[in-house]
C-alpha angles and dihedrals in degrees: 000000000000120000119259122226107244092189102068103087100077133032117250091254093062103028092091089055090060090047091054090049089051090053091051101039111088094213093047091044091053089050090048093052091050094048094043090055088059122125109341089217093052093093090069094046122107089218104072098150121091122245119255090255093053092049092047092053091052091050091051092052095046099035094223129087091203093052092045091052090049092051091051093048091052094044094051092045090052092048090052092042093059089076088062111021125052089205096043092129090064099042130088102236139174126214098235095035090053090058092052096040117113115253106259095238091050091046092053092047091051094043092053091056096043094049090047092050090049091054099254130125138193109279096020120071114194093133124093115195126184113219111199122200089014097175113181089344111254093144095035093053092047091051091050091048091051095052111279131126103229135212103190114197131188133158090226112081089203091060091052089052089050097048090047091050092047092049088056090050090051093045097242100102093116089061096049131070119188120215129185109221151117115279089215090060108021114192090227137086110273106166108111092354134124124257143194120186129186102182118214109255093191100049120181094014131120108268090205091071125072130210098039123154114271129208116266097195131049089242087070094052123104111251092033130213097278093054092043090053092050092050091048093051091053097051135068096232145318148134135281121198119225134172110260090231097053129090098273093138089067092050092046090052089049091056093044090053087060091053096256116144109241137182123177116205118194108203126198130190118204090345095309118114108237107175148342108232115202108209114195142179116358091354090061095042091060091073101026095215128122099204130027135179117201124189117201142232088025092052092220114156133193123190139181086255089062088051091055089058088068091070088058091056094245096134136034127309117252121260117245114262114258130175098216130068101211129197111281095029121122120244115202121203104198128211107267092234089076093059095041090052091051092242103110097100092048090047091051093051091048093054097039095252131137130209113255092224112002094175090063095043091246112176097207116106132198145203116201121235098252090054092042092058090063097038111131118241093235089053090052091048091050092049091050089061089061101047145313123315116207133185112227117237098177146336122223147153122310089249117128093199089056092051095045089055091044093051091048089051089052092047092242106144097181133023135186112242127209121183141190123187088353119146095227131056114259091242092057092050091048091055091050092051095047111101096164111042091185094059120106122241097256100187104279118133128187115208113204120193119188130196133101113002096253092050100043109108145163128216126193113206142167120238163336086257128205132204093278089060092059103145085322100132110040090151108068091183089072100031123104104319099325126142113315098026 
């Protein structure tokens, strides 16, 4: 049966009114809670809409097609929101806005810095910050929680209703005022103020529908680069959220050419890049860096200022460049925020690492065995905060048949696969290499690097290691289920 569209019974301008009624109507709320519970795996499903039969049953129980559609929208948004918000089942969410909402941990990290730069502190609230394009309020709520007085602005009246509701749920409603308005011409005082902007990356589209194409350049954002530049010039300092994959370096260079202090911080959460935050004005001058990589939840940061310390001999000397990755060497898989921030090469030089294949732009780094034997424990611990450290067992051809046979010979039924420039997704390769689906993942990882035939390679390694593994298992034949056990 084809999926029905649950969003066609009320225009976009009034759909949020039916959602609010659903949140306040006891019968609709009971229906919402039951539907939102749903299948716990549904949030990851590509089929989020209900079937025609499901929708018809809800309409029959509630006696209103508009109310039934609203209940389903809320239920599906909450299901999806559980992957991001711990309190999703209490929040008023929207399917598209949930996708664009800042991850809570990232929002709190950013809010802490912005409130501090603006002179506020937790428990005292002298700071007023204007949050443009607030959506359902992930950033606005974090800013209010960290000590700001918030003016949250969005062109969509429904979003202002949602952020106000969510502020009440979080207990910060007295610190947040919602305003309907155009980010290009905000009806608030800007001169000398503080600003946060999360531009809409799906401008002009119906916020009631999920999985719509998003802009891949800043020129496609709303507000666009010209408006953002004007807002930045009129305010004392602040932060603008960009996608890590978009063309933020060009916009940062544009601001710097106008004499505006800029720092771009690429933030990752659990080794997944979440956003590139452009700090400007007084907010950028606090740190004095131009580029920053931040890995959460550890909170470790690396900046271009740290890289400049290398020239002063304050960290470790670089390893000599070598083409091979021999048995016993260390392979380091860095947090992706370092590469996205353009800091990976400087980081590698600072820590005495070399790129595995610099000509191909490979992100994997290595330390050779003779250097690894003398590597300090505090250096190992520090590196572990920036990625995974693996001990190389062997290097071989980029031939999956070869490695399947090799893993069977070793008695390794399953292996983690990491790829770069490889034509297949890592998950698909992992399934092809698994010859015993019941086996546990025992710590072996196969790194596959694509490219030109002569440069394609595969490396089997043990890890990720921790400090207790420091040069502890030089003999892989006797280590943790390897060959010969």
